[in-house]
Amino acid sequence: MAAAKEDCGCSGVRKCLLCEGKGKFKNVSKSTLEEDYSKTIPQYKLCIFCGGTFAVGQECTHHKDIEEDKIALEGVAVIPDFVNEVEEQTIVTEIDKNIWKSSQSGRRKQDFGPQVNFKKRKLKQDNFTGLPQFSKVLVERMWSMVPALSDFQPVELCNLEYVPDRGSSIDPHFDDFWVWGDRLVTLNLLSESTLTFSHSAYNTEVAVPMPRRSLIIVSGPSRYKWKHAIKRQDIVSRRIAITLRELAQEFCEGGKSCSVGNELIKTALTFQGKSVPSQNEG
């Protein structure tokens, strides 16, 4: 496996087990993730089969729950077994041929996409050579087998590695709205995990199971109104998440930056990409 030096990429108040052990953040007593989520707030779980939610500790009765015990999480779809075991191993082998770069909160990453400065709203296409070759079969399968993704044109792919011994996690956040569009698509490999959504107005969270080898689609209200996170305790063994993003409306037909968007799509779908330097977190 090609790997970067074992060190963390944490900054600010973001932490992992590596920097916690070194006392890197002396004034932060615990991770921001633990601070943001109290065990006392209402917790629900999404049934990936019927799409309904039910209170943690109960069982889903497929839309027969008492109405007061439900909370709607719209726009999340989970497709089990999007790839098989042989395909999973082939993909992971290809991913591990590239160098992993240290990222925030105990993760490592590989970027295939335009370099983005989210604060200044600037894009650099110079080093972008397209999505990686292994992803071609995945994107074509999305087009042919998932109706909701038949017109999905990803221009960015990010591989993220989570492992328990680094305390890998990601705090509740929204992916950027300026450059990335409605659909966020993730392929979950090597181990099962949970994607946790939180909504400040509801003061609650909804846990979405992510089975091994499943495809997760986040769009609509779950994309724009709910923050999402990966909790440290939900990483039980090595996990690789392949996330693909499409462009926001500004870069699509009729948008003021549509010419830039067309070039990005054209480059992305050559599937000849090499990993680019680390970008800002989305």
GROMACS .gro file of C-alpha atoms in nm:
model
  282
    1MET     CA    1   0.000   0.000   0.000
    2ALA     CA    2   0.132   0.343  -0.092
    3ALA     CA    3   0.110   0.560   0.217
    4ALA     CA    4   0.214   0.897   0.344
    5LYS     CA    5   0.407   0.939   0.670
    6GLU     CA    6   0.194   0.840   0.968
    7ASP     CA    7   0.099   1.182   1.096
    8CYS     CA    8  -0.225   1.372   1.137
    9GLY     CA    9  -0.349   1.663   0.929
   10CYS     CA   10  -0.561   1.813   1.205
   11SER     CA   11  -0.586   2.189   1.256
   12GLY     CA   12  -0.800   2.424   1.461
   13VAL     CA   13  -1.011   2.222   1.703
   14ARG     CA   14  -1.034   1.911   1.487
   15LYS     CA   15  -0.860   1.617   1.652
   16CYS     CA   16  -0.766   1.254   1.606
   17LEU     CA   17  -0.610   0.997   1.838
   18LEU     CA   18  -0.262   1.072   1.702
   19CYS     CA   19  -0.262   1.440   1.797
   20GLU     CA   20  -0.454   1.376   2.119
   21GLY     CA   21  -0.176   1.140   2.229
   22LYS     CA   22   0.084   1.407   2.155
   23GLY     CA   23  -0.111   1.678   2.338
   24LYS     CA   24  -0.131   1.885   2.022
   25PHE     CA   25  -0.446   2.066   2.138
   26LYS     CA   26  -0.389   2.142   2.506
   27ASN     CA   27  -0.689   2.373   2.539
   28VAL     CA   28  -0.943   2.133   2.388
   29SER     CA   29  -1.064   1.872   2.636
   30LYS     CA   30  -1.249   1.652   2.390
   31SER     CA   31  -1.334   1.633   2.020
   32THR     CA   32  -1.580   1.881   1.876
   33LEU     CA   33  -1.784   1.585   1.758
   34GLU     CA   34  -1.836   1.469   2.116
   35GLU     CA   35  -1.925   1.822   2.222
   36ASP     CA   36  -2.175   1.876   1.941
   37TYR     CA   37  -2.364   1.554   2.005
   38SER     CA   38  -2.513   1.497   2.347
   39LYS     CA   39  -2.645   1.154   2.434
   40THR     CA   40  -2.957   1.322   2.575
   41ILE     CA   41  -3.097   1.449   2.244
   42PRO     CA   42  -3.357   1.241   2.056
   43GLN     CA   43  -3.198   0.979   1.831
   44TYR     CA   44  -3.358   0.803   1.538
   45LYS     CA   45  -3.252   0.546   1.282
   46LEU     CA   46  -3.341   0.531   0.913
   47CYS     CA   47  -3.472   0.203   0.773
   48ILE     CA   48  -3.284   0.162   0.444
   49PHE     CA   49  -3.559  -0.066   0.313
   50CYS     CA   50  -3.874   0.143   0.365
   51GLY     CA   51  -3.721   0.489   0.415
   52GLY     CA   52  -3.901   0.547   0.744
   53THR     CA   53  -3.741   0.644   1.072
   54PHE     CA   54  -3.785   0.494   1.416
   55ALA     CA   55  -3.656   0.577   1.762
   56VAL     CA   56  -3.325   0.415   1.856
   57GLY     CA   57  -3.395   0.114   2.076
   58GLN     CA   58  -3.709   0.023   1.884
   59GLU     CA   59  -3.761  -0.179   1.566
   60CYS     CA   60  -3.890  -0.056   1.232
   61THR     CA   61  -4.245  -0.174   1.159
   62HIS     CA   62  -4.229  -0.035   0.803
   63HIS     CA   63  -4.441   0.279   0.827
   64LYS     CA   64  -4.666   0.148   1.105
   65ASP     CA   65  -4.492   0.340   1.382
   66ILE     CA   66  -4.687   0.587   1.589
   67GLU     CA   67  -4.669   0.916   1.401
   68GLU     CA   68  -4.530   1.107   1.701
   69ASP     CA   69  -4.232   0.872   1.709
   70LYS     CA   70  -4.123   0.956   1.355
   71ILE     CA   71  -3.912   1.228   1.205
   72ALA     CA   72  -3.872   1.274   0.829
   73LEU     CA   73  -3.528   1.252   0.670
   74GLU     CA   74  -3.594   1.310   0.301
   75GLY     CA   75  -3.347   1.261   0.018
   76VAL     CA   76  -3.137   0.968   0.143
   77ALA     CA   77  -3.121   0.642  -0.050
   78VAL     CA   78  -2.908   0.338   0.031
   79ILE     CA   79  -2.849   0.072  -0.235
   80PRO     CA   80  -2.702  -0.247  -0.083
   81ASP     CA   81  -2.446  -0.456  -0.273
   82PHE     CA   82  -2.374  -0.200  -0.543
   83VAL     CA   83  -2.048  -0.389  -0.603
   84ASN     CA   84  -1.961  -0.750  -0.524
   85GLU     CA   85  -1.671  -0.881  -0.313
   86VAL     CA   86  -1.436  -0.934  -0.607
   87GLU     CA   87  -1.505  -0.585  -0.742
   88GLU     CA   88  -1.453  -0.436  -0.398
   89GLN     CA   89  -1.109  -0.594  -0.365
   90THR     CA   90  -1.011  -0.486  -0.716
   91ILE     CA   91  -1.113  -0.126  -0.645
   92VAL     CA   92  -0.930  -0.115  -0.311
   93THR     CA   93  -0.616  -0.256  -0.472
   94GLU     CA   94  -0.626   0.019  -0.736
   95ILE     CA   95  -0.687   0.289  -0.475
   96ASP     CA   96  -0.396   0.171  -0.260
   97LYS     CA   97  -0.157   0.212  -0.554
   98ASN     CA   98  -0.192   0.589  -0.505
   99ILE     CA   99  -0.036   0.788  -0.223
  100TRP     CA  100  -0.261   0.860   0.073
  101LYS     CA  101  -0.234   1.212   0.217
  102SER     CA  102  -0.304   1.300   0.581
  103SER     CA  103  -0.632   1.482   0.632
  104GLN     CA  104  -0.838   1.623   0.916
  105SER     CA  105  -0.970   1.416   1.207
  106GLY     CA  106  -0.760   1.104   1.162
  107ARG     CA  107  -0.850   1.041   0.799
  108ARG     CA  108  -0.637   1.002   0.488
  109LYS     CA  109  -0.748   1.110   0.143
  110GLN     CA  110  -0.691   1.108  -0.231
  111ASP     CA  111  -0.842   1.381  -0.450
  112PHE     CA  112  -0.941   1.359  -0.815
  113GLY     CA  113  -1.101   1.689  -0.912
  114PRO     CA  114  -1.045   2.060  -0.965
  115GLN     CA  115  -0.866   2.239  -0.684
  116VAL     CA  116  -1.119   2.454  -0.501
  117ASN     CA  117  -1.074   2.750  -0.269
  118PHE     CA  118  -1.416   2.751  -0.106
  119LYS     CA  119  -1.366   3.073   0.089
  120LYS     CA  120  -1.255   3.276  -0.214
  121ARG     CA  121  -1.481   3.083  -0.454
  122LYS     CA  122  -1.204   3.006  -0.698
  123LEU     CA  123  -1.139   2.697  -0.911
  124LYS     CA  124  -0.809   2.577  -1.056
  125GLN     CA  125  -0.824   2.322  -1.337
  126ASP     CA  126  -0.451   2.304  -1.412
  127ASN     CA  127  -0.378   1.974  -1.235
  128PHE     CA  128  -0.714   1.810  -1.301
  129THR     CA  129  -0.680   1.521  -1.546
  130GLY     CA  130  -1.010   1.345  -1.485
  131LEU     CA  131  -1.169   1.087  -1.260
  132PRO     CA  132  -0.961   0.773  -1.194
  133GLN     CA  133  -0.988   0.488  -1.442
  134PHE     CA  134  -1.134   0.240  -1.193
  135SER     CA  135  -1.438   0.465  -1.144
  136LYS     CA  136  -1.554   0.437  -1.505
  137VAL     CA  137  -1.742   0.111  -1.445
  138LEU     CA  138  -1.900   0.256  -1.129
  139VAL     CA  139  -2.028   0.569  -1.302
  140GLU     CA  140  -2.162   0.371  -1.597
  141ARG     CA  141  -2.341   0.138  -1.355
  142MET     CA  142  -2.500   0.438  -1.185
  143TRP     CA  143  -2.624   0.565  -1.522
  144SER     CA  144  -2.770   0.230  -1.628
  145MET     CA  145  -2.896   0.081  -1.302
  146VAL     CA  146  -2.994   0.372  -1.074
  147PRO     CA  147  -3.273   0.587  -1.225
  148ALA     CA  148  -3.205   0.871  -0.981
  149LEU     CA  149  -2.848   0.892  -1.119
  150SER     CA  150  -2.917   0.849  -1.492
  151ASP     CA  151  -2.804   1.210  -1.558
  152PHE     CA  152  -2.539   1.227  -1.286
  153GLN     CA  153  -2.216   1.382  -1.421
  154PRO     CA  154  -1.952   1.374  -1.147
  155VAL     CA  155  -1.653   1.606  -1.174
  156GLU     CA  156  -1.487   1.523  -0.844
  157LEU     CA  157  -1.399   1.197  -0.670
  158CYS     CA  158  -1.251   1.180  -0.323
  159ASN     CA  159  -1.126   0.863  -0.155
  160LEU     CA  160  -1.131   0.887   0.223
  161GLU     CA  161  -0.983   0.627   0.456
  162TYR     CA  162  -1.116   0.585   0.810
  163VAL     CA  163  -0.948   0.360   1.069
  164PRO     CA  164  -1.024   0.318   1.441
  165ASP     CA  165  -0.662   0.341   1.560
  166ARG     CA  166  -0.640   0.702   1.437
  167GLY     CA  167  -0.984   0.790   1.573
  168SER     CA  168  -1.105   0.879   1.223
  169SER     CA  169  -1.425   1.083   1.206
  170ILE     CA  170  -1.576   1.393   1.048
  171ASP     CA  171  -1.768   1.659   1.238
  172PRO     CA  172  -2.126   1.759   1.138
  173HIS     CA  173  -2.102   1.970   0.823
  174PHE     CA  174  -2.259   2.068   0.492
  175ASP     CA  175  -2.068   1.996   0.173
  176ASP     CA  176  -2.006   2.323  -0.010
  177PHE     CA  177  -2.310   2.465  -0.190
  178TRP     CA  178  -2.130   2.702  -0.430
  179VAL     CA  179  -1.949   2.445  -0.644
  180TRP     CA  180  -2.110   2.109  -0.558
  181GLY     CA  181  -2.460   2.026  -0.674
  182ASP     CA  182  -2.763   1.846  -0.534
  183ARG     CA  183  -2.643   1.485  -0.529
  184LEU     CA  184  -2.360   1.350  -0.315
  185VAL     CA  185  -2.288   0.986  -0.393
  186THR     CA  186  -2.071   0.759  -0.176
  187LEU     CA  187  -1.962   0.398  -0.218
  188ASN     CA  188  -1.889   0.244   0.122
  189LEU     CA  189  -1.612  -0.020   0.115
  190LEU     CA  190  -1.437  -0.266   0.351
  191SER     CA  191  -1.664  -0.227   0.654
  192GLU     CA  192  -2.011  -0.117   0.754
  193SER     CA  193  -2.056   0.218   0.922
  194THR     CA  194  -2.315   0.486   1.000
  195LEU     CA  195  -2.380   0.829   0.850
  196THR     CA  196  -2.533   1.056   1.115
  197PHE     CA  197  -2.757   1.349   1.017
  198SER     CA  198  -2.838   1.639   1.249
  199HIS     CA  199  -3.083   1.929   1.221
  200SER     CA  200  -3.050   2.232   1.448
  201ALA     CA  201  -3.422   2.319   1.433
  202TYR     CA  202  -3.524   1.968   1.540
  203ASN     CA  203  -3.239   1.928   1.791
  204THR     CA  204  -3.215   1.563   1.694
  205GLU     CA  205  -3.011   1.321   1.488
  206VAL     CA  206  -3.087   1.037   1.250
  207ALA     CA  207  -2.846   0.748   1.198
  208VAL     CA  208  -2.831   0.601   0.848
  209PRO     CA  209  -2.677   0.251   0.826
  210MET     CA  210  -2.416   0.212   0.551
  211PRO     CA  211  -2.368  -0.160   0.479
  212ARG     CA  212  -2.039  -0.274   0.332
  213ARG     CA  213  -2.035  -0.233  -0.050
  214SER     CA  214  -2.348  -0.013  -0.046
  215LEU     CA  215  -2.407   0.307  -0.243
  216ILE     CA  216  -2.545   0.607  -0.053
  217ILE     CA  217  -2.716   0.898  -0.228
  218VAL     CA  218  -2.776   1.224  -0.040
  219SER     CA  219  -2.989   1.493  -0.208
  220GLY     CA  220  -3.269   1.743  -0.148
  221PRO     CA  221  -3.351   1.822   0.217
  222SER     CA  222  -3.088   1.581   0.353
  223ARG     CA  223  -2.828   1.767   0.147
  224TYR     CA  224  -2.930   2.126   0.220
  225LYS     CA  225  -3.109   2.122   0.557
  226TRP     CA  226  -2.935   1.843   0.748
  227LYS     CA  227  -2.567   1.831   0.838
  228HIS     CA  228  -2.397   1.493   0.812
  229ALA     CA  229  -2.114   1.336   1.011
  230ILE     CA  230  -1.922   1.016   1.076
  231LYS     CA  231  -1.879   0.948   1.446
  232ARG     CA  232  -1.554   0.809   1.577
  233GLN     CA  233  -1.729   0.520   1.750
  234ASP     CA  234  -1.891   0.413   1.423
  235ILE     CA  235  -1.557   0.321   1.267
  236VAL     CA  236  -1.498  -0.040   1.368
  237SER     CA  237  -1.231  -0.137   1.113
  238ARG     CA  238  -1.068   0.010   0.801
  239ARG     CA  239  -1.326   0.186   0.584
  240ILE     CA  240  -1.279   0.348   0.243
  241ALA     CA  241  -1.544   0.592   0.124
  242ILE     CA  242  -1.547   0.687  -0.244
  243THR     CA  243  -1.748   1.009  -0.276
  244LEU     CA  244  -1.845   1.159  -0.612
  245ARG     CA  245  -1.984   1.509  -0.653
  246GLU     CA  246  -2.157   1.689  -0.938
  247LEU     CA  247  -2.150   2.061  -1.016
  248ALA     CA  248  -2.388   2.323  -0.875
  249GLN     CA  249  -2.635   2.502  -1.102
  250GLU     CA  250  -2.398   2.796  -1.161
  251PHE     CA  251  -2.171   2.563  -1.360
  252CYS     CA  252  -2.451   2.386  -1.551
  253GLU     CA  253  -2.638   2.482  -1.868
  254GLY     CA  254  -2.771   2.836  -1.833
  255GLY     CA  255  -2.546   2.919  -1.537
  256LYS     CA  256  -2.294   3.204  -1.550
  257SER     CA  257  -2.003   2.959  -1.529
  258CYS     CA  258  -2.143   2.691  -1.761
  259SER     CA  259  -1.842   2.705  -1.994
  260VAL     CA  260  -1.616   2.617  -1.702
  261GLY     CA  261  -1.855   2.341  -1.603
  262ASN     CA  262  -1.857   2.193  -1.952
  263GLU     CA  263  -1.478   2.176  -1.954
  264LEU     CA  264  -1.471   2.013  -1.612
  265ILE     CA  265  -1.726   1.749  -1.713
  266LYS     CA  266  -1.540   1.678  -2.036
  267THR     CA  267  -1.212   1.630  -1.847
  268ALA     CA  268  -1.368   1.428  -1.565
  269LEU     CA  269  -1.531   1.174  -1.794
  270THR     CA  270  -1.208   1.086  -1.974
  271PHE     CA  271  -1.140   0.867  -1.666
  272GLN     CA  272  -0.767   0.922  -1.704
  273GLY     CA  273  -0.720   1.110  -1.377
  274LYS     CA  274  -0.425   1.125  -1.141
  275SER     CA  275  -0.458   1.228  -0.778
  276VAL     CA  276  -0.419   1.605  -0.730
  277PRO     CA  277  -0.271   1.801  -0.436
  278SER     CA  278  -0.484   1.816  -0.121
  279GLN     CA  279  -0.773   2.060  -0.128
  280ASN     CA  280  -0.970   2.245   0.135
  281GLU     CA  281  -1.231   2.044   0.321
  282GLY     CA  282  -1.580   2.064   0.171
   0.00000   0.00000   0.00000
